[in-house]
Short mmCIF file of C-alpha atoms and ligand atoms in Angstrom, two decimals:
data_model
loop_
_atom_site.label_atom_id
_atom_site.label_comp_id
_atom_site.label_asym_id
_atom_site.label_seq_id
_atom_site.Cartn_x
_atom_site.Cartn_y
_atom_site.Cartn_z
CA MET A 6 -31.74 -3.28 -7.76
CA ALA A 7 -29.73 -4.34 -4.75
CA LEU A 8 -25.96 -5.37 -5.41
CA ASP A 9 -24.57 -7.35 -2.53
CA ILE A 10 -21.05 -8.62 -2.46
CA VAL A 11 -19.76 -11.54 -0.74
CA ILE A 12 -15.87 -11.78 -0.01
CA MET A 13 -14.57 -15.18 1.00
CA ALA A 14 -11.86 -14.89 3.49
CA ALA A 15 -12.23 -17.62 6.05
CA GLY A 16 -9.38 -19.85 4.79
CA LYS A 17 -6.25 -20.53 6.61
CA GLY A 18 -3.66 -20.08 3.98
CA THR A 19 -1.50 -22.94 5.23
CA ARG A 20 1.08 -22.46 2.38
CA MET A 21 2.01 -18.89 3.55
CA LYS A 22 3.57 -20.67 6.56
CA SER A 23 2.71 -17.51 8.58
CA ALA A 24 1.02 -16.76 11.99
CA ARG A 25 -0.65 -13.77 10.01
CA PRO A 26 -4.11 -14.67 8.40
CA LYS A 27 -3.44 -14.90 4.64
CA VAL A 28 -5.70 -12.04 3.54
CA LEU A 29 -3.84 -9.68 5.91
CA HIS A 30 -0.42 -10.07 3.96
CA GLN A 31 0.49 -6.92 2.17
CA LEU A 32 0.55 -6.12 -1.56
CA ALA A 33 1.64 -2.63 -2.46
CA GLY A 34 1.25 -1.49 1.19
CA ARG A 35 -2.27 -2.68 1.56
CA SER A 36 -3.66 -6.04 2.59
CA LEU A 37 -4.99 -8.37 0.13
CA LEU A 38 -8.42 -8.13 1.64
CA GLN A 39 -8.34 -4.34 1.84
CA HIS A 40 -7.64 -4.37 -2.09
CA VAL A 41 -10.64 -6.43 -2.67
CA LEU A 42 -12.65 -4.34 -0.25
CA GLN A 43 -11.79 -1.18 -2.06
CA THR A 44 -12.95 -2.68 -5.27
CA ALA A 45 -16.18 -3.83 -3.66
CA ALA A 46 -16.70 -0.19 -2.30
CA ALA A 47 -16.03 1.19 -5.70
CA LEU A 48 -18.77 -1.11 -7.21
CA GLY A 49 -21.30 0.25 -4.81
CA GLY A 50 -22.15 -2.86 -2.95
CA GLN A 51 -25.11 -2.12 -0.68
CA ARG A 52 -23.98 -4.94 1.65
CA ILE A 53 -20.36 -6.15 1.75
CA VAL A 54 -20.48 -9.46 3.70
CA THR A 55 -17.01 -10.75 4.43
CA ILE A 56 -16.66 -14.28 5.60
CA ILE A 57 -14.00 -14.81 8.30
CA GLY A 58 -12.72 -17.56 10.21
CA HIS A 59 -9.11 -18.19 10.69
CA GLY A 60 -7.72 -15.13 12.62
CA ALA A 61 -11.32 -13.62 12.59
CA ASP A 62 -10.62 -11.07 15.28
CA GLU A 63 -7.30 -9.79 13.66
CA VAL A 64 -8.92 -9.66 10.25
CA GLN A 65 -11.96 -7.78 11.64
CA ALA A 66 -9.70 -5.16 13.31
CA ALA A 67 -7.62 -4.68 10.29
CA VAL A 68 -9.80 -3.83 7.43
CA SER A 69 -12.63 -1.33 6.63
CA ALA A 70 -15.12 -0.47 3.92
CA PRO A 71 -18.44 1.20 3.78
CA ASN A 72 -21.63 -1.15 4.36
CA LEU A 73 -19.20 -3.88 5.60
CA VAL A 74 -20.44 -6.61 7.76
CA PHE A 75 -18.55 -9.71 8.96
CA VAL A 76 -19.90 -13.22 9.17
CA ARG A 77 -18.04 -16.00 10.83
CA GLN A 78 -17.47 -19.47 9.43
CA MET A 79 -16.21 -22.01 11.84
CA PRO A 80 -15.42 -24.61 11.03
CA GLN A 81 -14.70 -24.05 7.17
CA LEU A 82 -16.69 -26.70 5.46
CA GLY A 83 -16.16 -25.41 1.94
CA THR A 84 -17.01 -22.41 -0.36
CA GLY A 85 -20.65 -23.45 -0.35
CA HIS A 86 -20.72 -23.61 3.20
CA ALA A 87 -19.09 -20.25 3.41
CA VAL A 88 -21.61 -18.60 1.33
CA GLN A 89 -24.42 -20.36 3.32
CA GLN A 90 -23.07 -18.39 6.42
CA ALA A 91 -23.45 -15.17 4.49
CA ALA A 92 -26.91 -15.77 3.05
CA PRO A 93 -28.91 -14.28 6.02
CA ALA A 94 -27.20 -11.05 5.51
CA LEU A 95 -28.02 -10.73 2.06
CA HIS A 96 -31.10 -8.97 0.51
CA ASP A 97 -33.84 -11.17 -0.85
CA GLU A 98 -33.87 -9.77 -4.40
CA GLY A 99 -31.01 -8.31 -6.53
CA THR A 100 -27.62 -9.59 -7.45
CA THR A 101 -24.88 -11.14 -5.21
CA LEU A 102 -21.40 -10.97 -6.58
CA ILE A 103 -18.86 -13.40 -4.91
CA LEU A 104 -15.25 -12.18 -4.73
CA ASN A 105 -12.23 -13.92 -3.14
CA GLY A 106 -10.29 -12.31 -0.22
CA ASP A 107 -7.08 -13.66 -1.68
CA VAL A 108 -7.59 -12.53 -5.26
CA PRO A 109 -6.52 -8.83 -4.79
CA LEU A 110 -6.12 -7.55 -8.28
CA ILE A 111 -9.69 -7.94 -9.75
CA GLU A 112 -10.55 -4.85 -11.60
CA GLU A 113 -13.66 -2.93 -11.09
CA THR A 114 -14.43 -2.93 -14.91
CA THR A 115 -14.24 -6.78 -14.96
CA ALA A 116 -16.42 -7.16 -11.80
CA ARG A 117 -19.03 -4.71 -13.41
CA ALA A 118 -19.25 -6.65 -16.57
CA LEU A 119 -19.72 -9.91 -14.55
CA VAL A 120 -22.62 -8.24 -12.74
CA ALA A 121 -23.97 -6.95 -15.94
CA ALA A 122 -23.89 -10.34 -17.64
CA CYS A 123 -25.85 -11.68 -14.70
CA GLY A 124 -28.40 -9.09 -15.39
CA GLY A 125 -30.38 -10.03 -12.19
CA ASP A 126 -31.74 -13.19 -13.77
CA LYS A 127 -28.86 -15.39 -15.07
CA LEU A 128 -25.87 -17.10 -13.33
CA ALA A 129 -22.62 -15.45 -14.57
CA LEU A 130 -19.35 -17.06 -14.17
CA LEU A 131 -15.88 -15.43 -14.51
CA THR A 132 -13.81 -18.05 -16.41
CA ILE A 133 -10.36 -17.98 -18.08
CA GLU A 134 -8.30 -20.31 -20.39
CA LEU A 135 -5.21 -21.58 -18.63
CA PRO A 136 -2.36 -23.53 -20.25
CA ASP A 137 -2.13 -25.49 -16.99
CA ALA A 138 -5.52 -25.84 -15.42
CA SER A 139 -4.61 -28.42 -12.75
CA GLY A 140 -6.11 -27.63 -9.30
CA TYR A 141 -8.96 -25.57 -10.69
CA GLY A 142 -12.57 -26.28 -11.28
CA ARG A 143 -13.24 -26.98 -14.93
CA ILE A 144 -16.00 -25.43 -16.97
CA VAL A 145 -17.96 -28.37 -18.61
CA ARG A 146 -19.85 -27.21 -21.63
CA ASP A 147 -22.25 -28.81 -24.08
CA GLY A 148 -21.39 -26.99 -27.30
CA GLU A 149 -21.57 -23.36 -26.17
CA ALA A 150 -23.74 -23.88 -23.22
CA VAL A 151 -22.26 -24.18 -19.74
CA ARG A 152 -23.39 -27.38 -17.93
CA ALA A 153 -21.53 -27.54 -14.71
CA ILE A 154 -18.18 -26.82 -12.89
CA VAL A 155 -16.52 -29.96 -11.89
CA GLU A 156 -13.55 -29.74 -9.25
CA HIS A 157 -10.25 -30.99 -10.22
CA LYS A 158 -10.25 -33.75 -7.69
CA ASP A 159 -13.85 -34.97 -8.82
CA ALA A 160 -12.95 -34.58 -12.67
CA THR A 161 -12.60 -37.53 -15.05
CA SER A 162 -9.50 -37.54 -17.21
CA ALA A 163 -11.46 -36.30 -20.14
CA GLN A 164 -12.48 -33.33 -17.90
CA ARG A 165 -9.02 -32.65 -16.77
CA ASN A 166 -8.12 -31.91 -20.47
CA ILE A 167 -10.47 -28.86 -20.32
CA HIS A 168 -8.50 -25.62 -20.07
CA GLU A 169 -11.36 -23.24 -19.36
CA VAL A 170 -11.40 -22.93 -15.50
CA TYR A 171 -13.68 -21.14 -12.89
CA THR A 172 -11.70 -18.13 -11.39
CA GLY A 173 -13.79 -18.15 -8.07
CA LEU A 174 -15.87 -15.15 -8.97
CA MET A 175 -19.39 -15.34 -9.91
CA ALA A 176 -22.51 -13.02 -9.91
CA VAL A 177 -25.93 -14.60 -8.96
CA PRO A 178 -29.51 -13.56 -8.76
CA THR A 179 -29.85 -13.56 -4.90
CA ARG A 180 -33.17 -15.15 -4.79
CA HIS A 181 -31.78 -18.19 -6.68
CA LEU A 182 -28.68 -18.22 -4.73
CA LYS A 183 -30.42 -18.69 -1.45
CA ARG A 184 -32.56 -21.50 -2.83
CA TRP A 185 -29.57 -23.27 -4.25
CA LEU A 186 -27.47 -23.06 -1.07
CA GLY A 187 -30.10 -24.95 0.76
CA ARG A 188 -29.63 -27.90 -1.75
CA LEU A 189 -25.95 -28.37 -1.38
CA THR A 190 -24.52 -31.66 -0.37
CA ASN A 191 -20.88 -32.60 0.46
CA ASP A 192 -20.97 -35.91 -1.64
CA ASN A 193 -17.72 -35.39 -3.42
CA ALA A 194 -14.10 -36.23 -3.27
CA GLN A 195 -13.16 -33.67 -0.71
CA GLY A 196 -16.22 -33.97 1.47
CA GLU A 197 -16.90 -30.26 1.25
CA TYR A 198 -19.83 -28.16 0.33
CA TYR A 199 -18.84 -26.76 -3.06
CA LEU A 200 -20.34 -23.50 -4.20
CA THR A 201 -19.62 -24.39 -7.70
CA ASP A 202 -22.31 -27.13 -7.54
CA ILE A 203 -24.95 -24.33 -8.09
CA VAL A 204 -24.02 -24.24 -11.75
CA ALA A 205 -25.59 -27.65 -12.47
CA MET A 206 -28.58 -26.53 -10.24
CA ALA A 207 -29.03 -23.67 -12.45
CA VAL A 208 -28.99 -25.68 -15.55
CA ALA A 209 -31.55 -28.28 -14.07
CA ASP A 210 -33.88 -25.16 -13.08
CA GLY A 211 -33.61 -23.77 -16.52
CA VAL A 212 -31.74 -20.56 -15.48
CA PRO A 213 -29.14 -19.55 -18.08
CA VAL A 214 -25.56 -19.69 -17.24
CA VAL A 215 -23.19 -17.47 -18.91
CA ALA A 216 -19.46 -16.80 -18.73
CA THR A 217 -17.31 -13.66 -19.11
CA GLN A 218 -13.58 -13.30 -18.95
CA PRO A 219 -11.20 -10.90 -17.34
CA HIS A 220 -8.90 -8.88 -19.74
CA SER A 221 -5.76 -10.30 -17.94
CA GLU A 222 -4.69 -13.37 -16.07
CA THR A 223 -3.21 -11.10 -13.29
CA GLU A 224 -6.60 -10.02 -12.22
CA VAL A 225 -7.69 -13.50 -11.20
CA LEU A 226 -4.45 -14.88 -9.69
CA GLY A 227 -4.95 -15.95 -6.08
CA VAL A 228 -2.40 -15.66 -3.39
CA ASN A 229 -1.44 -18.96 -1.58
CA SER A 230 2.49 -18.73 -0.98
CA PRO A 231 5.14 -16.06 -0.56
CA LEU A 232 6.19 -16.92 -4.00
CA GLN A 233 2.82 -16.15 -5.48
CA LEU A 234 2.61 -13.01 -3.37
CA ALA A 235 5.77 -11.60 -4.66
CA ASP A 236 4.96 -12.60 -8.23
CA LEU A 237 1.62 -10.52 -7.84
CA GLU A 238 3.50 -7.63 -6.33
CA ARG A 239 5.84 -7.48 -9.31
CA ARG A 240 3.02 -7.70 -11.73
CA TYR A 241 1.19 -4.91 -9.93
CA GLN A 242 4.12 -2.70 -9.83
CA ARG A 243 5.15 -3.24 -13.50
CA ALA A 244 1.58 -2.17 -14.31
CA ARG A 245 1.83 1.08 -12.18
CA ALA A 246 5.33 1.66 -13.80
CA ASP A 247 3.98 1.19 -17.25
CA ALA A 248 1.18 3.63 -16.63
CA LEU A 249 3.60 6.29 -15.23
CA MET A 250 5.99 5.76 -18.29
CA GLU A 251 3.17 6.08 -20.68
CA ALA A 252 2.37 9.49 -18.99
CA GLY A 253 5.94 10.45 -19.73
CA VAL A 254 7.58 9.89 -16.58
CA ARG A 255 11.06 8.39 -16.86
CA LEU A 256 11.89 5.57 -14.78
CA ALA A 257 15.45 4.35 -14.76
CA ASP A 258 14.17 0.68 -14.39
CA PRO A 259 10.58 -0.21 -14.11
CA ALA A 260 11.58 -3.45 -12.32
CA ARG A 261 13.21 -1.34 -9.35
CA PHE A 262 10.33 0.76 -8.59
CA ASP A 263 7.54 0.59 -5.76
CA VAL A 264 4.46 2.63 -5.29
CA ARG A 265 2.39 1.77 -2.11
CA GLY A 266 -0.30 4.35 -2.56
CA GLU A 267 -0.89 7.05 -4.86
CA LEU A 268 1.89 8.72 -6.76
CA SER A 269 1.09 11.68 -9.08
CA CYS A 270 3.81 13.09 -11.40
CA GLY A 271 4.11 16.46 -13.38
CA SER A 272 5.97 16.51 -16.72
CA ASP A 273 9.65 15.41 -17.27
CA VAL A 274 9.83 13.78 -13.89
CA GLU A 275 12.90 11.36 -13.55
CA ILE A 276 13.05 8.62 -10.97
CA ASP A 277 16.26 6.68 -10.51
CA VAL A 278 16.42 3.05 -9.33
CA ASN A 279 15.16 1.39 -6.01
CA CYS A 280 12.74 4.42 -4.98
CA VAL A 281 9.72 3.54 -2.84
CA PHE A 282 6.63 5.73 -2.87
CA GLU A 283 4.12 5.45 -0.09
CA GLY A 284 0.85 7.01 0.87
CA ARG A 285 0.17 10.17 -1.23
CA VAL A 286 3.19 11.57 -3.09
CA GLU A 287 2.97 14.39 -5.62
CA LEU A 288 6.05 15.19 -7.64
CA GLY A 289 5.86 18.45 -9.71
CA ASP A 290 7.21 19.24 -13.20
CA ARG A 291 10.96 18.42 -13.70
CA VAL A 292 11.41 16.96 -10.25
CA HIS A 293 14.44 14.45 -10.14
CA VAL A 294 14.54 11.77 -7.70
CA GLY A 295 17.91 9.95 -7.08
CA ALA A 296 18.46 6.28 -6.45
CA ASN A 297 17.32 4.65 -3.06
CA CYS A 298 14.86 7.30 -1.86
CA VAL A 299 11.90 6.40 0.32
CA ILE A 300 9.20 9.09 0.07
CA ARG A 301 5.99 8.86 1.98
CA ASN A 302 3.09 11.55 2.14
CA ALA A 303 4.91 14.20 0.52
CA ARG A 304 4.39 17.12 -2.11
CA ILE A 305 7.48 18.03 -3.98
CA ALA A 306 7.25 21.07 -6.28
CA ALA A 307 8.77 21.65 -9.55
CA ASP A 308 12.36 21.47 -10.25
CA ALA A 309 13.20 20.14 -6.73
CA VAL A 310 16.04 17.54 -6.78
CA ILE A 311 15.95 14.72 -4.31
CA HIS A 312 19.37 13.38 -4.14
CA PRO A 313 20.14 9.57 -3.44
CA PHE A 314 19.29 7.85 -0.01
CA THR A 315 16.90 10.51 1.11
CA HIS A 316 14.15 9.63 3.36
CA ILE A 317 11.04 11.71 3.51
CA ASP A 318 8.31 10.67 5.79
CA GLY A 319 5.37 12.90 6.13
CA GLU A 320 3.22 10.48 8.21
CA ALA A 321 0.02 12.41 9.12
CA LEU A 322 1.10 15.86 8.80
CA GLY A 323 2.93 15.60 5.39
CA VAL A 324 6.07 17.22 4.14
CA THR A 325 6.26 19.91 1.51
CA VAL A 326 9.37 20.58 -0.42
CA GLY A 327 9.42 23.97 -2.49
CA ALA A 328 10.30 24.61 -6.14
CA GLY A 329 13.94 24.19 -6.89
CA SER A 330 14.94 22.89 -3.53
CA LEU A 331 17.91 20.51 -3.24
CA ILE A 332 17.51 17.74 -0.88
CA GLY A 333 20.07 15.12 0.39
CA PRO A 334 21.92 12.86 -0.35
CA PHE A 335 21.22 11.29 3.07
CA ALA A 336 18.70 13.81 4.15
CA ARG A 337 15.90 13.00 6.47
CA LEU A 338 12.48 15.10 6.36
CA ARG A 339 9.96 14.21 8.89
CA PRO A 340 6.20 15.27 9.60
CA GLY A 341 5.59 18.90 9.35
CA ALA A 342 8.76 19.91 7.41
CA VAL A 343 7.61 22.63 5.32
CA LEU A 344 10.40 23.92 2.90
CA ALA A 345 9.91 27.05 0.59
CA GLU A 346 11.35 27.67 -2.79
CA GLY A 347 15.18 27.18 -3.10
CA VAL A 348 15.85 25.52 0.21
CA HIS A 349 18.94 23.38 0.50
CA ILE A 350 18.95 20.52 2.84
CA GLY A 351 22.31 18.33 2.78
CA ASN A 352 23.80 15.35 4.03
CA PHE A 353 22.77 13.94 7.54
CA VAL A 354 20.49 16.76 8.18
CA GLU A 355 17.05 16.13 9.79
CA VAL A 356 14.09 18.38 9.71
CA LYS A 357 10.92 17.91 11.79
CA ASN A 358 7.87 20.10 12.27
CA SER A 359 9.80 23.17 11.06
CA THR A 360 9.31 25.69 8.27
CA LEU A 361 12.14 26.93 6.28
CA ALA A 362 11.68 30.18 4.16
CA LYS A 363 12.85 30.90 0.76
CA GLY A 364 16.64 30.21 0.18
CA ALA A 365 17.36 28.77 3.71
CA LYS A 366 20.30 26.33 3.83
CA ALA A 367 21.27 23.61 6.29
CA ASN A 368 23.90 21.70 4.37
CA HIS A 369 25.61 19.27 6.66
CA LEU A 370 25.02 17.18 9.92
CA ALA A 371 22.19 19.25 11.58
CA TYR A 372 18.84 19.11 13.33
CA LEU A 373 15.98 21.43 12.88
CA GLY A 374 13.05 20.47 15.08
CA ASP A 375 9.94 22.76 15.84
CA ALA A 376 11.80 25.62 14.30
CA THR A 377 10.76 28.69 12.12
CA VAL A 378 13.62 29.58 9.88
CA GLY A 379 13.63 32.78 7.81
CA GLU A 380 14.77 33.60 4.30
CA ARG A 381 18.27 32.91 3.36
CA VAL A 382 19.44 31.67 6.87
CA ASN A 383 22.53 29.68 6.71
CA TYR A 384 22.51 26.85 9.43
CA GLY A 385 25.97 25.62 10.26
CA ALA A 386 27.27 22.09 10.26
CA GLY A 387 26.55 20.09 13.51
CA SER A 388 24.05 22.72 14.79
CA ILE A 389 20.97 21.64 16.39
CA THR A 390 17.70 22.84 18.09
CA ALA A 391 17.45 21.38 21.64
CA ASN A 392 13.70 21.52 21.19
CA TYR A 393 12.68 18.98 23.92
CA ASP A 394 13.07 19.58 27.66
CA GLY A 395 12.25 16.08 28.62
CA ALA A 396 8.57 16.84 29.04
CA ASN A 397 7.58 19.58 26.43
CA LYS A 398 8.55 20.66 23.04
CA HIS A 399 9.44 24.37 22.42
CA ARG A 400 10.05 26.46 19.27
CA THR A 401 13.03 28.02 17.87
CA VAL A 402 12.63 31.23 15.78
CA ILE A 403 15.47 32.19 13.53
CA GLY A 404 14.93 35.62 11.56
CA ASN A 405 15.91 36.29 7.83
CA ASP A 406 19.59 36.40 6.92
CA VAL A 407 20.79 34.72 10.22
CA HIS A 408 23.98 32.99 10.14
CA VAL A 409 24.27 30.21 12.58
CA GLY A 410 27.79 28.98 12.94
CA SER A 411 28.85 25.29 13.29
CA ASN A 412 28.13 23.06 16.31
CA CYS A 413 25.70 25.46 18.04
CA VAL A 414 22.99 24.25 20.47
CA LEU A 415 19.85 26.53 20.33
CA VAL A 416 18.05 25.88 23.55
CA ALA A 417 14.26 26.45 22.88
CA PRO A 418 12.25 28.48 23.40
CA VAL A 419 14.61 30.79 21.85
CA SER A 420 14.71 33.29 19.12
CA ILE A 421 17.44 35.04 17.00
CA GLY A 422 16.76 38.29 15.43
CA ALA A 423 17.04 38.93 11.54
CA GLY A 424 20.63 39.42 10.29
CA ALA A 425 22.15 38.12 13.62
CA THR A 426 25.36 35.83 13.60
CA ILE A 427 25.76 33.11 16.12
CA GLY A 428 29.32 32.11 16.60
CA GLY A 429 30.37 28.54 16.25
CA GLY A 430 30.10 26.47 19.26
CA THR A 431 27.47 28.63 20.99
CA THR A 432 24.96 27.28 23.34
CA LEU A 433 22.28 29.77 22.89
CA ALA A 434 20.00 29.91 25.94
CA LYS A 435 18.82 33.44 25.54
CA ASP A 436 17.35 35.38 22.70
CA ALA A 437 19.98 36.86 20.34
CA PRO A 438 19.34 40.44 19.07
CA ALA A 439 19.27 41.30 15.46
CA GLY A 440 22.21 42.34 13.46
CA GLN A 441 24.82 41.35 16.16
CA LEU A 442 27.24 38.68 16.66
CA THR A 443 26.41 36.57 19.74
CA VAL A 444 28.76 34.08 20.98
CA ALA A 445 28.61 31.92 23.99
CA ARG A 446 31.48 29.41 24.59
CA ALA A 447 34.53 29.12 27.04
CA LYS A 448 37.44 31.49 26.39
CA GLN A 449 40.43 29.93 24.46
CA VAL A 450 43.51 29.74 26.47
CA THR A 451 47.09 28.57 25.68
CA LEU A 452 49.23 27.17 28.41
CA THR A 453 52.76 28.09 27.78
CA GLY A 454 55.55 25.74 28.86
CA TRP A 455 52.94 22.83 29.05
CA VAL A 456 54.78 19.46 28.11
CA ARG A 457 52.90 16.41 26.60
CA PRO A 458 53.29 13.49 28.93
CA THR A 459 55.45 10.70 27.69
CA LYS A 460 55.24 6.85 28.26
CA LYS A 461 56.81 5.56 31.59
CA LYS A 462 59.52 3.13 30.96
C1 UD1 B 519 -12.24 -22.88 -5.79
C2 UD1 B 519 -13.28 -23.31 -6.62
C3 UD1 B 519 -12.70 -23.81 -7.99
C4 UD1 B 519 -11.99 -22.66 -8.49
C5 UD1 B 519 -10.92 -21.96 -7.56
C6 UD1 B 519 -10.32 -20.92 -8.17
C7 UD1 B 519 -14.88 -24.28 -5.20
C8 UD1 B 519 -15.52 -25.55 -4.67
N1 UD1 B 519 -13.91 -24.39 -6.06
O1 UD1 B 519 -11.54 -23.95 -5.38
O2 UD1 B 519 -13.69 -24.17 -8.85
O3 UD1 B 519 -11.32 -23.08 -9.83
O4 UD1 B 519 -11.52 -21.74 -6.35
O5 UD1 B 519 -9.30 -20.31 -7.23
O6 UD1 B 519 -15.38 -23.31 -5.01
N2 UD1 B 519 -13.00 -20.39 1.73
C9 UD1 B 519 -13.91 -20.11 2.85
N3 UD1 B 519 -14.31 -21.01 3.61
C10 UD1 B 519 -14.20 -22.35 3.26
C11 UD1 B 519 -13.38 -22.73 2.15
C12 UD1 B 519 -12.89 -21.65 1.53
O7 UD1 B 519 -14.02 -19.10 3.17
O8 UD1 B 519 -14.90 -23.22 3.84
C13 UD1 B 519 -12.41 -19.41 1.00
C14 UD1 B 519 -10.97 -19.32 0.82
O9 UD1 B 519 -10.27 -18.63 1.95
C15 UD1 B 519 -10.64 -18.80 -0.27
C16 UD1 B 519 -11.81 -19.15 -1.14
O10 UD1 B 519 -12.93 -19.42 -0.28
O11 UD1 B 519 -10.41 -17.38 -0.37
C17 UD1 B 519 -11.58 -20.35 -2.11
O12 UD1 B 519 -11.34 -21.33 -1.50
P1 UD1 B 519 -10.35 -22.47 -1.87
O13 UD1 B 519 -10.00 -23.57 -0.82
O14 UD1 B 519 -9.04 -21.91 -2.30
O15 UD1 B 519 -10.98 -23.15 -3.15
P2 UD1 B 519 -10.18 -23.89 -4.34
O16 UD1 B 519 -10.19 -25.31 -3.81
O17 UD1 B 519 -9.03 -23.28 -4.67
MG1 MG B 520 -7.81 -21.64 -3.92
#
């Protein structure tokens, strides 16, 4: 049977006080709406109909999912009016699940249970008991049976004492939904078409109304303000941190830890405070990440140590750090940095699109771009590859056991044979032969009898 999913995302989000549409604000590195779309895709929605309005073009350009279609709602005359716009895009039979673009953390299992409760012939509401229910639609029951949802502004004072509220999520037999939507009116305190009025219609039509609950409040919290966004971000990060710690990862402080993507860890991994992991990051067994590191799209093999303040950004190409390598403090690894086992990259060293073979070392103040570096190479402080001629990038090839002295400029394309030594201060513009000392710098002179100038009186 068809499962269609409607996501409401037309609202303005006035309380965000932002030019950006509310559903495009980021939580854990993805927009609120993209979180919901990912859940919708995981549920296997045959049609995912997203209702947009404020910032429609921007929203449409920013998100993606399989089977996604957009429907515009302008002006916004209420949640019922929103779903009316989506109705023509839905199948005639099957179930429609209604989600909210600003309720990002709804879990797949909760949504599945809601759809299962609908069973194709009942109206299923996701409800929750809240100590402070103000602002929410109240679930009005007659004994056990749900009779209606009454919006806060329309509720009597007795109804306002009800703590069971509608979360904004429901699953409805599509054929009934289409019928009921046609009967909505805006005769209420806000002059809006309320989707929630379909509950009383179901009761009148003898369609059973059932309610299920999420397993945590976090799942159904909406984002309306920067404060709520930050609160949800911390709840999300805490859950990720807890899951990692349960798997044995040792976090110095779960409150100072952020994952914006996928982080997988081997055993005995230790992560100090204030680290941010973005995209896909893999940490092998016994990897140690020092404080204040930002790591994006990287694979770090067993026993590597990432010292504090290191920035690793693999972007699209990725970064690989070999087993037992020592990186940082204050190192920068950029896309295409591929380091083999036991490589040392020290402070203020930048590596981009370069491979470093086993045991190679660049310990201080250096740049390696578009380079192939052999085993056990020692790359001196202050040395750089001049890989860019202003138009094109060129490669530098450094053989095994080469020693590059301090403050060298390797003007690419250039290669250095195995075992060669390049004297400090060399600007190397031609290939250097294996096993020899090559040095290119002005000859040192001493001027005898020279006198340092003194200040005129
Ligand atoms: C709605 C429910 C209320 C529930 C609460 C849960 C209705 C009438 N009320 O109230 O029972 O307790 O959510 O948070 O449904 N939207 C549109 N187009 C519109 C109006 C809204 O797309 O014309 C979208 C909003 O962007 C938002 C969602 O629908 O994502 C809910 O709208 P909102 O105005 O927040 O409804 P509430 O008044 O909070
Ligand atoms: Mg709301």
